[in-house]
Amino acid sequence: MKPLFLVVISVFLSAVGTEAADPVRLRVLSYNIHHAEGVDRKLDLERIAEVIRSVKPDLVALQEVDQNVDRTEGIDQPAELARLTDLNVVFGANIELQGGHYGNAVLSRLPIVDYENHKLPNVDAGEQRGIIEAEIRLSDGLGSLRFFATHLDYRADERERLASAEKINDLASQAEGPAILAGDLNATPDSETLAIFKQAWTSANSDPLATVPVDRPRRQIDYVLFQPQERWRVVNVEVLPEAIASDHRAIFAVLELLPEKRLH
């Protein structure tokens, strides 16, 4: 039988270990890859993979991805990028295109437990948009998080983006626990679209970080956002310098998911 003081110390250390669990650090990348056609008009999927590998991401949201499309030599780009980066992948097809499909993809170092591609509102017969909702299993029995990856309408008329932002906020409200939203939102930080998102999400960068045009970026339209605000800490956020592989620069954030506070 243990002496009483050893029992007390053991219980105390166990409680401290539970309450002071280390944050989960996640490296998150969002990249509009322009179907791997660079500004030099060269189709080069390996070049896109190298940009991804350069930051050793845990989670990647990709936009403008082709799957078995004629213009990109019939390559299954999601599968090939997964092979080139040694990451798990899911693809969300939004449009049939030239014998294949076009849409968004998620790459993940962590297991993807489940996913669904939700179609977003379509205004005036525009390009059909979608959002991937993926359940990502965290390591060390720490549960899971929801990772949302999307690409919103580009037209000057903001109606579709506003409707999509409302839809995405509603989807996120139905998911329990922490969540990350990443993608090309085609909206600047001072837009009404971002104002709607900020009702539910916090941007990884508080000051604008320009991502387009790729040669001399002047506007931010690509983002990493998270919720709930109190569960996350931003370690770093930056726009990658690569300016040839796509017509967007990628945005990269290092986030820490903080332990959930327990009530006593």
PDB file of C-alpha atoms in Angstrom:
ATOM      1  CA  MET A   1       0.000   0.000   0.000  1.00  0.00           C
ATOM      2  CA  LYS A   2       1.401   3.433  -1.013  1.00  0.00           C
ATOM      3  CA  PRO A   3       1.989   6.049   1.696  1.00  0.00           C
ATOM      4  CA  LEU A   4      -0.681   8.742   1.677  1.00  0.00           C
ATOM      5  CA  PHE A   5       1.694  11.509   0.557  1.00  0.00           C
ATOM      6  CA  LEU A   6       2.671   9.459  -2.557  1.00  0.00           C
ATOM      7  CA  VAL A   7      -0.966   8.936  -3.437  1.00  0.00           C
ATOM      8  CA  VAL A   8      -1.638  12.673  -3.126  1.00  0.00           C
ATOM      9  CA  ILE A   9       1.381  13.548  -5.330  1.00  0.00           C
ATOM     10  CA  SER A  10       0.356  10.983  -7.925  1.00  0.00           C
ATOM     11  CA  VAL A  11      -3.178  12.351  -8.116  1.00  0.00           C
ATOM     12  CA  PHE A  12      -1.844  15.929  -8.315  1.00  0.00           C
ATOM     13  CA  LEU A  13       0.580  15.129 -11.144  1.00  0.00           C
ATOM     14  CA  SER A  14      -2.145  13.301 -13.020  1.00  0.00           C
ATOM     15  CA  ALA A  15      -4.450  16.299 -12.744  1.00  0.00           C
ATOM     16  CA  VAL A  16      -1.701  18.696 -13.812  1.00  0.00           C
ATOM     17  CA  GLY A  17      -0.946  16.503 -16.798  1.00  0.00           C
ATOM     18  CA  THR A  18      -4.588  16.551 -17.815  1.00  0.00           C
ATOM     19  CA  GLU A  19      -5.047  20.290 -17.377  1.00  0.00           C
ATOM     20  CA  ALA A  20      -1.689  21.336 -18.863  1.00  0.00           C
ATOM     21  CA  ALA A  21      -1.715  19.097 -21.906  1.00  0.00           C
ATOM     22  CA  ASP A  22       0.478  20.369 -24.712  1.00  0.00           C
ATOM     23  CA  PRO A  23      -1.258  22.250 -27.529  1.00  0.00           C
ATOM     24  CA  VAL A  24      -1.649  20.468 -30.856  1.00  0.00           C
ATOM     25  CA  ARG A  25       0.394  22.321 -33.483  1.00  0.00           C
ATOM     26  CA  LEU A  26      -0.954  22.222 -37.038  1.00  0.00           C
ATOM     27  CA  ARG A  27       0.649  23.508 -40.227  1.00  0.00           C
ATOM     28  CA  VAL A  28      -2.104  24.657 -42.601  1.00  0.00           C
ATOM     29  CA  LEU A  29      -1.745  25.634 -46.261  1.00  0.00           C
ATOM     30  CA  SER A  30      -4.304  27.055 -48.689  1.00  0.00           C
ATOM     31  CA  TYR A  31      -3.337  27.119 -52.359  1.00  0.00           C
ATOM     32  CA  ASN A  32      -5.244  27.885 -55.537  1.00  0.00           C
ATOM     33  CA  ILE A  33      -3.171  25.791 -57.954  1.00  0.00           C
ATOM     34  CA  HIS A  34      -4.796  26.934 -61.253  1.00  0.00           C
ATOM     35  CA  HIS A  35      -4.937  23.267 -62.416  1.00  0.00           C
ATOM     36  CA  ALA A  36      -1.093  23.237 -62.125  1.00  0.00           C
ATOM     37  CA  GLU A  37      -0.638  25.664 -65.017  1.00  0.00           C
ATOM     38  CA  GLY A  38       1.866  28.330 -64.057  1.00  0.00           C
ATOM     39  CA  VAL A  39       2.115  31.919 -65.214  1.00  0.00           C
ATOM     40  CA  ASP A  40       4.730  30.676 -67.677  1.00  0.00           C
ATOM     41  CA  ARG A  41       1.896  28.565 -69.188  1.00  0.00           C
ATOM     42  CA  LYS A  42       3.753  25.404 -68.270  1.00  0.00           C
ATOM     43  CA  LEU A  43       1.695  22.519 -66.887  1.00  0.00           C
ATOM     44  CA  ASP A  44       3.778  21.171 -64.001  1.00  0.00           C
ATOM     45  CA  LEU A  45       2.174  19.240 -61.148  1.00  0.00           C
ATOM     46  CA  GLU A  46       5.556  18.414 -59.622  1.00  0.00           C
ATOM     47  CA  ARG A  47       6.193  22.131 -59.194  1.00  0.00           C
ATOM     48  CA  ILE A  48       2.922  22.458 -57.259  1.00  0.00           C
ATOM     49  CA  ALA A  49       3.902  19.471 -55.121  1.00  0.00           C
ATOM     50  CA  GLU A  50       7.233  21.098 -54.326  1.00  0.00           C
ATOM     51  CA  VAL A  51       5.478  24.233 -53.054  1.00  0.00           C
ATOM     52  CA  ILE A  52       3.330  22.048 -50.813  1.00  0.00           C
ATOM     53  CA  ARG A  53       6.248  19.960 -49.558  1.00  0.00           C
ATOM     54  CA  SER A  54       8.317  23.067 -48.808  1.00  0.00           C
ATOM     55  CA  VAL A  55       6.258  23.887 -45.698  1.00  0.00           C
ATOM     56  CA  LYS A  56       5.686  20.294 -44.470  1.00  0.00           C
ATOM     57  CA  PRO A  57       1.941  20.856 -43.955  1.00  0.00           C
ATOM     58  CA  ASP A  58      -0.469  18.839 -41.865  1.00  0.00           C
ATOM     59  CA  LEU A  59      -3.560  20.133 -43.697  1.00  0.00           C
ATOM     60  CA  VAL A  60      -3.865  21.545 -47.210  1.00  0.00           C
ATOM     61  CA  ALA A  61      -6.844  23.135 -48.969  1.00  0.00           C
ATOM     62  CA  LEU A  62      -6.428  23.137 -52.755  1.00  0.00           C
ATOM     63  CA  GLN A  63      -8.591  24.969 -55.271  1.00  0.00           C
ATOM     64  CA  GLU A  64      -8.944  24.694 -59.066  1.00  0.00           C
ATOM     65  CA  VAL A  65      -7.995  21.027 -59.158  1.00  0.00           C
ATOM     66  CA  ASP A  66      -8.577  18.822 -62.243  1.00  0.00           C
ATOM     67  CA  GLN A  67      -9.380  15.132 -62.116  1.00  0.00           C
ATOM     68  CA  ASN A  68      -9.000  13.219 -65.406  1.00  0.00           C
ATOM     69  CA  VAL A  69      -9.556  16.385 -67.476  1.00  0.00           C
ATOM     70  CA  ASP A  70      -8.346  16.591 -71.079  1.00  0.00           C
ATOM     71  CA  ARG A  71      -6.667  19.996 -70.695  1.00  0.00           C
ATOM     72  CA  THR A  72      -4.395  18.547 -68.003  1.00  0.00           C
ATOM     73  CA  GLU A  73      -3.506  15.358 -69.889  1.00  0.00           C
ATOM     74  CA  GLY A  74      -6.188  13.274 -68.194  1.00  0.00           C
ATOM     75  CA  ILE A  75      -4.198  13.111 -64.948  1.00  0.00           C
ATOM     76  CA  ASP A  76      -5.981  12.474 -61.663  1.00  0.00           C
ATOM     77  CA  GLN A  77      -4.413  15.513 -60.011  1.00  0.00           C
ATOM     78  CA  PRO A  78      -5.705  14.838 -56.467  1.00  0.00           C
ATOM     79  CA  ALA A  79      -4.317  11.298 -56.489  1.00  0.00           C
ATOM     80  CA  GLU A  80      -1.030  12.368 -58.067  1.00  0.00           C
ATOM     81  CA  LEU A  81      -0.508  15.200 -55.590  1.00  0.00           C
ATOM     82  CA  ALA A  82      -1.212  12.779 -52.752  1.00  0.00           C
ATOM     83  CA  ARG A  83       1.476  10.477 -54.156  1.00  0.00           C
ATOM     84  CA  LEU A  84       3.991  13.275 -54.673  1.00  0.00           C
ATOM     85  CA  THR A  85       3.495  14.693 -51.171  1.00  0.00           C
ATOM     86  CA  ASP A  86       2.860  11.407 -49.324  1.00  0.00           C
ATOM     87  CA  LEU A  87      -0.381  12.786 -47.866  1.00  0.00           C
ATOM     88  CA  ASN A  88      -3.941  11.496 -47.612  1.00  0.00           C
ATOM     89  CA  VAL A  89      -6.413  13.037 -50.054  1.00  0.00           C
ATOM     90  CA  VAL A  90     -10.113  13.609 -50.714  1.00  0.00           C
ATOM     91  CA  PHE A  91     -11.562  15.404 -53.739  1.00  0.00           C
ATOM     92  CA  GLY A  92     -14.748  17.426 -54.077  1.00  0.00           C
ATOM     93  CA  ALA A  93     -15.995  17.464 -57.687  1.00  0.00           C
ATOM     94  CA  ASN A  94     -18.145  20.501 -58.462  1.00  0.00           C
ATOM     95  CA  ILE A  95     -18.169  20.610 -62.267  1.00  0.00           C
ATOM     96  CA  GLU A  96     -17.945  18.072 -65.088  1.00  0.00           C
ATOM     97  CA  LEU A  97     -15.192  19.230 -67.434  1.00  0.00           C
ATOM     98  CA  GLN A  98     -13.620  17.760 -70.595  1.00  0.00           C
ATOM     99  CA  GLY A  99     -14.167  14.135 -69.697  1.00  0.00           C
ATOM    100  CA  GLY A 100     -13.389  14.555 -66.019  1.00  0.00           C
ATOM    101  CA  HIS A 101     -14.150  16.776 -63.028  1.00  0.00           C
ATOM    102  CA  TYR A 102     -13.008  20.063 -61.533  1.00  0.00           C
ATOM    103  CA  GLY A 103     -13.190  21.174 -57.920  1.00  0.00           C
ATOM    104  CA  ASN A 104     -11.404  21.339 -54.575  1.00  0.00           C
ATOM    105  CA  ALA A 105      -9.170  18.880 -52.728  1.00  0.00           C
ATOM    106  CA  VAL A 106      -7.906  18.310 -49.211  1.00  0.00           C
ATOM    107  CA  LEU A 107      -4.519  16.810 -48.426  1.00  0.00           C
ATOM    108  CA  SER A 108      -3.814  15.681 -44.876  1.00  0.00           C
ATOM    109  CA  ARG A 109      -0.929  14.142 -42.985  1.00  0.00           C
ATOM    110  CA  LEU A 110      -3.475  13.050 -40.381  1.00  0.00           C
ATOM    111  CA  PRO A 111      -6.173  10.433 -41.005  1.00  0.00           C
ATOM    112  CA  ILE A 112      -9.299  11.669 -42.789  1.00  0.00           C
ATOM    113  CA  VAL A 113     -12.095   9.868 -40.940  1.00  0.00           C
ATOM    114  CA  ASP A 114     -14.946  11.046 -43.148  1.00  0.00           C
ATOM    115  CA  TYR A 115     -15.785  13.818 -45.593  1.00  0.00           C
ATOM    116  CA  GLU A 116     -18.619  15.342 -47.578  1.00  0.00           C
ATOM    117  CA  ASN A 117     -18.612  17.760 -50.496  1.00  0.00           C
ATOM    118  CA  HIS A 118     -21.435  20.251 -50.022  1.00  0.00           C
ATOM    119  CA  LYS A 119     -22.699  22.203 -53.017  1.00  0.00           C
ATOM    120  CA  LEU A 120     -22.922  25.939 -52.333  1.00  0.00           C
ATOM    121  CA  PRO A 121     -25.623  28.385 -53.467  1.00  0.00           C
ATOM    122  CA  ASN A 122     -25.590  29.196 -57.173  1.00  0.00           C
ATOM    123  CA  VAL A 123     -26.713  32.650 -58.326  1.00  0.00           C
ATOM    124  CA  ASP A 124     -27.556  33.495 -61.950  1.00  0.00           C
ATOM    125  CA  ALA A 125     -26.249  30.190 -63.324  1.00  0.00           C
ATOM    126  CA  GLY A 126     -22.656  30.846 -62.312  1.00  0.00           C
ATOM    127  CA  GLU A 127     -19.944  28.239 -61.890  1.00  0.00           C
ATOM    128  CA  GLN A 128     -21.094  25.642 -59.367  1.00  0.00           C
ATOM    129  CA  ARG A 129     -19.088  25.974 -56.175  1.00  0.00           C
ATOM    130  CA  GLY A 130     -18.645  23.589 -53.273  1.00  0.00           C
ATOM    131  CA  ILE A 131     -17.023  23.122 -49.895  1.00  0.00           C
ATOM    132  CA  ILE A 132     -15.343  19.992 -48.577  1.00  0.00           C
ATOM    133  CA  GLU A 133     -16.063  19.216 -44.935  1.00  0.00           C
ATOM    134  CA  ALA A 134     -13.520  16.695 -43.659  1.00  0.00           C
ATOM    135  CA  GLU A 135     -13.283  15.119 -40.240  1.00  0.00           C
ATOM    136  CA  ILE A 136      -9.598  14.936 -39.293  1.00  0.00           C
ATOM    137  CA  ARG A 137      -8.435  12.629 -36.515  1.00  0.00           C
ATOM    138  CA  LEU A 138      -5.868  14.240 -34.250  1.00  0.00           C
ATOM    139  CA  SER A 139      -2.983  12.306 -32.780  1.00  0.00           C
ATOM    140  CA  ASP A 140      -2.629  10.917 -29.246  1.00  0.00           C
ATOM    141  CA  GLY A 141      -6.328  10.344 -28.655  1.00  0.00           C
ATOM    142  CA  LEU A 142      -7.108  14.077 -28.768  1.00  0.00           C
ATOM    143  CA  GLY A 143     -10.297  13.676 -30.760  1.00  0.00           C
ATOM    144  CA  SER A 144     -10.906  15.294 -34.118  1.00  0.00           C
ATOM    145  CA  LEU A 145     -11.440  18.611 -35.853  1.00  0.00           C
ATOM    146  CA  ARG A 146     -13.414  19.738 -38.879  1.00  0.00           C
ATOM    147  CA  PHE A 147     -11.470  21.050 -41.847  1.00  0.00           C
ATOM    148  CA  PHE A 148     -13.435  23.037 -44.429  1.00  0.00           C
ATOM    149  CA  ALA A 149     -11.915  23.754 -47.849  1.00  0.00           C
ATOM    150  CA  THR A 150     -13.599  25.965 -50.441  1.00  0.00           C
ATOM    151  CA  HIS A 151     -13.370  28.296 -53.440  1.00  0.00           C
ATOM    152  CA  LEU A 152     -16.021  30.987 -53.787  1.00  0.00           C
ATOM    153  CA  ASP A 153     -17.442  32.874 -56.766  1.00  0.00           C
ATOM    154  CA  TYR A 154     -15.189  35.485 -58.402  1.00  0.00           C
ATOM    155  CA  ARG A 155     -17.785  37.825 -59.963  1.00  0.00           C
ATOM    156  CA  ALA A 156     -18.058  41.479 -58.935  1.00  0.00           C
ATOM    157  CA  ASP A 157     -21.652  40.916 -57.813  1.00  0.00           C
ATOM    158  CA  GLU A 158     -21.237  39.719 -54.230  1.00  0.00           C
ATOM    159  CA  ARG A 159     -24.620  37.998 -53.845  1.00  0.00           C
ATOM    160  CA  GLU A 160     -23.378  34.451 -54.352  1.00  0.00           C
ATOM    161  CA  ARG A 161     -20.409  34.900 -52.012  1.00  0.00           C
ATOM    162  CA  LEU A 162     -22.708  36.319 -49.342  1.00  0.00           C
ATOM    163  CA  ALA A 163     -25.078  33.369 -49.664  1.00  0.00           C
ATOM    164  CA  SER A 164     -22.146  30.950 -49.575  1.00  0.00           C
ATOM    165  CA  ALA A 165     -20.702  32.579 -46.456  1.00  0.00           C
ATOM    166  CA  GLU A 166     -24.057  32.189 -44.696  1.00  0.00           C
ATOM    167  CA  LYS A 167     -24.242  28.535 -45.793  1.00  0.00           C
ATOM    168  CA  ILE A 168     -20.708  27.788 -44.597  1.00  0.00           C
ATOM    169  CA  ASN A 169     -21.336  29.440 -41.225  1.00  0.00           C
ATOM    170  CA  ASP A 170     -24.460  27.312 -40.865  1.00  0.00           C
ATOM    171  CA  LEU A 171     -22.538  24.115 -41.720  1.00  0.00           C
ATOM    172  CA  ALA A 172     -19.869  24.968 -39.177  1.00  0.00           C
ATOM    173  CA  SER A 173     -22.443  25.652 -36.472  1.00  0.00           C
ATOM    174  CA  GLN A 174     -23.690  22.070 -36.827  1.00  0.00           C
ATOM    175  CA  ALA A 175     -20.221  20.600 -36.195  1.00  0.00           C
ATOM    176  CA  GLU A 176     -19.044  20.125 -32.638  1.00  0.00           C
ATOM    177  CA  GLY A 177     -15.524  21.028 -31.592  1.00  0.00           C
ATOM    178  CA  PRO A 178     -12.751  23.040 -33.235  1.00  0.00           C
ATOM    179  CA  ALA A 179     -12.714  23.812 -36.950  1.00  0.00           C
ATOM    180  CA  ILE A 180     -10.521  25.375 -39.628  1.00  0.00           C
ATOM    181  CA  LEU A 181     -11.732  26.980 -42.852  1.00  0.00           C
ATOM    182  CA  ALA A 182      -9.247  27.535 -45.669  1.00  0.00           C
ATOM    183  CA  GLY A 183      -9.562  28.569 -49.277  1.00  0.00           C
ATOM    184  CA  ASP A 184      -9.861  31.161 -52.006  1.00  0.00           C
ATOM    185  CA  LEU A 185     -12.795  33.289 -50.869  1.00  0.00           C
ATOM    186  CA  ASN A 186     -12.478  35.783 -53.737  1.00  0.00           C
ATOM    187  CA  ALA A 187     -13.156  38.553 -51.233  1.00  0.00           C
ATOM    188  CA  THR A 188     -10.947  41.157 -49.608  1.00  0.00           C
ATOM    189  CA  PRO A 189     -10.678  41.642 -45.825  1.00  0.00           C
ATOM    190  CA  ASP A 190     -12.893  44.752 -45.916  1.00  0.00           C
ATOM    191  CA  SER A 191     -15.680  43.067 -47.907  1.00  0.00           C
ATOM    192  CA  GLU A 192     -19.174  42.242 -46.718  1.00  0.00           C
ATOM    193  CA  THR A 193     -18.394  38.573 -47.381  1.00  0.00           C
ATOM    194  CA  LEU A 194     -15.556  38.607 -44.855  1.00  0.00           C
ATOM    195  CA  ALA A 195     -17.754  40.473 -42.395  1.00  0.00           C
ATOM    196  CA  ILE A 196     -20.209  37.558 -42.510  1.00  0.00           C
ATOM    197  CA  PHE A 197     -17.444  35.005 -42.068  1.00  0.00           C
ATOM    198  CA  LYS A 198     -16.051  36.934 -39.106  1.00  0.00           C
ATOM    199  CA  GLN A 199     -19.354  36.464 -37.289  1.00  0.00           C
ATOM    200  CA  ALA A 200     -18.272  32.848 -36.809  1.00  0.00           C
ATOM    201  CA  TRP A 201     -14.568  32.670 -37.695  1.00  0.00           C
ATOM    202  CA  THR A 202     -11.284  34.361 -36.820  1.00  0.00           C
ATOM    203  CA  SER A 203      -8.687  35.003 -39.515  1.00  0.00           C
ATOM    204  CA  ALA A 204      -5.165  33.735 -38.883  1.00  0.00           C
ATOM    205  CA  ASN A 205      -3.847  37.153 -39.964  1.00  0.00           C
ATOM    206  CA  SER A 206      -5.175  40.353 -38.419  1.00  0.00           C
ATOM    207  CA  ASP A 207      -3.542  42.578 -41.054  1.00  0.00           C
ATOM    208  CA  PRO A 208      -4.058  41.897 -44.780  1.00  0.00           C
ATOM    209  CA  LEU A 209      -1.579  39.575 -46.500  1.00  0.00           C
ATOM    210  CA  ALA A 210      -1.820  39.984 -50.262  1.00  0.00           C
ATOM    211  CA  THR A 211      -2.001  36.811 -52.356  1.00  0.00           C
ATOM    212  CA  VAL A 212      -2.902  38.164 -55.825  1.00  0.00           C
ATOM    213  CA  PRO A 213      -1.841  39.077 -58.444  1.00  0.00           C
ATOM    214  CA  VAL A 214       0.924  36.549 -58.107  1.00  0.00           C
ATOM    215  CA  ASP A 215       3.750  38.673 -59.531  1.00  0.00           C
ATOM    216  CA  ARG A 216       3.114  41.720 -57.325  1.00  0.00           C
ATOM    217  CA  PRO A 217       0.389  40.870 -54.808  1.00  0.00           C
ATOM    218  CA  ARG A 218      -1.867  43.754 -53.776  1.00  0.00           C
ATOM    219  CA  ARG A 219      -5.031  42.042 -52.510  1.00  0.00           C
ATOM    220  CA  GLN A 220      -5.760  39.213 -50.107  1.00  0.00           C
ATOM    221  CA  ILE A 221      -8.437  36.793 -51.279  1.00  0.00           C
ATOM    222  CA  ASP A 222      -6.973  33.548 -49.844  1.00  0.00           C
ATOM    223  CA  TYR A 223      -7.406  32.762 -46.145  1.00  0.00           C
ATOM    224  CA  VAL A 224      -6.969  30.455 -43.185  1.00  0.00           C
ATOM    225  CA  LEU A 225      -9.658  30.954 -40.537  1.00  0.00           C
ATOM    226  CA  PHE A 226     -10.549  29.093 -37.356  1.00  0.00           C
ATOM    227  CA  GLN A 227     -13.150  28.658 -34.610  1.00  0.00           C
ATOM    228  CA  PRO A 228     -13.747  28.928 -31.736  1.00  0.00           C
ATOM    229  CA  GLN A 229     -11.316  31.782 -31.225  1.00  0.00           C
ATOM    230  CA  GLU A 230     -10.396  30.835 -27.652  1.00  0.00           C
ATOM    231  CA  ARG A 231      -9.203  27.356 -28.662  1.00  0.00           C
ATOM    232  CA  TRP A 232      -6.580  28.576 -31.134  1.00  0.00           C
ATOM    233  CA  ARG A 233      -3.299  30.459 -31.040  1.00  0.00           C
ATOM    234  CA  VAL A 234      -1.548  31.725 -34.168  1.00  0.00           C
ATOM    235  CA  VAL A 235       2.154  30.883 -34.156  1.00  0.00           C
ATOM    236  CA  ASN A 236       2.900  32.182 -37.634  1.00  0.00           C
ATOM    237  CA  VAL A 237       1.120  33.179 -40.828  1.00  0.00           C
ATOM    238  CA  GLU A 238       2.713  34.156 -44.132  1.00  0.00           C
ATOM    239  CA  VAL A 239       2.260  34.243 -47.884  1.00  0.00           C
ATOM    240  CA  LEU A 240       4.743  31.999 -49.660  1.00  0.00           C
ATOM    241  CA  PRO A 241       7.120  33.735 -52.098  1.00  0.00           C
ATOM    242  CA  GLU A 242       6.694  31.278 -55.004  1.00  0.00           C
ATOM    243  CA  ALA A 243       5.282  33.269 -57.952  1.00  0.00           C
ATOM    244  CA  ILE A 244       5.485  31.028 -61.037  1.00  0.00           C
ATOM    245  CA  ALA A 245       3.698  27.710 -60.359  1.00  0.00           C
ATOM    246  CA  SER A 246       0.170  29.214 -60.166  1.00  0.00           C
ATOM    247  CA  ASP A 247      -1.641  32.527 -60.559  1.00  0.00           C
ATOM    248  CA  HIS A 248      -2.082  32.742 -56.761  1.00  0.00           C
ATOM    249  CA  ARG A 249       0.439  32.742 -53.974  1.00  0.00           C
ATOM    250  CA  ALA A 250      -0.221  30.227 -51.236  1.00  0.00           C
ATOM    251  CA  ILE A 251      -1.052  31.293 -47.681  1.00  0.00           C
ATOM    252  CA  PHE A 252       0.459  29.270 -44.837  1.00  0.00           C
ATOM    253  CA  ALA A 253      -0.376  29.328 -41.124  1.00  0.00           C
ATOM    254  CA  VAL A 254       0.974  27.513 -38.099  1.00  0.00           C
ATOM    255  CA  LEU A 255      -1.775  27.178 -35.510  1.00  0.00           C
ATOM    256  CA  GLU A 256      -1.931  25.699 -32.035  1.00  0.00           C
ATOM    257  CA  LEU A 257      -5.102  24.029 -30.829  1.00  0.00           C
ATOM    258  CA  LEU A 258      -5.226  24.707 -27.101  1.00  0.00           C
ATOM    259  CA  PRO A 259      -6.552  22.187 -24.577  1.00  0.00           C
ATOM    260  CA  GLU A 260     -10.198  22.604 -23.767  1.00  0.00           C
ATOM    261  CA  LYS A 261     -10.665  24.293 -20.405  1.00  0.00           C
ATOM    262  CA  ARG A 262     -12.292  22.056 -17.839  1.00  0.00           C
ATOM    263  CA  LEU A 263     -14.863  23.203 -15.332  1.00  0.00           C
ATOM    264  CA  HIS A 264     -14.126  22.380 -11.699  1.00  0.00           C
TER     265      HIS A 264
END
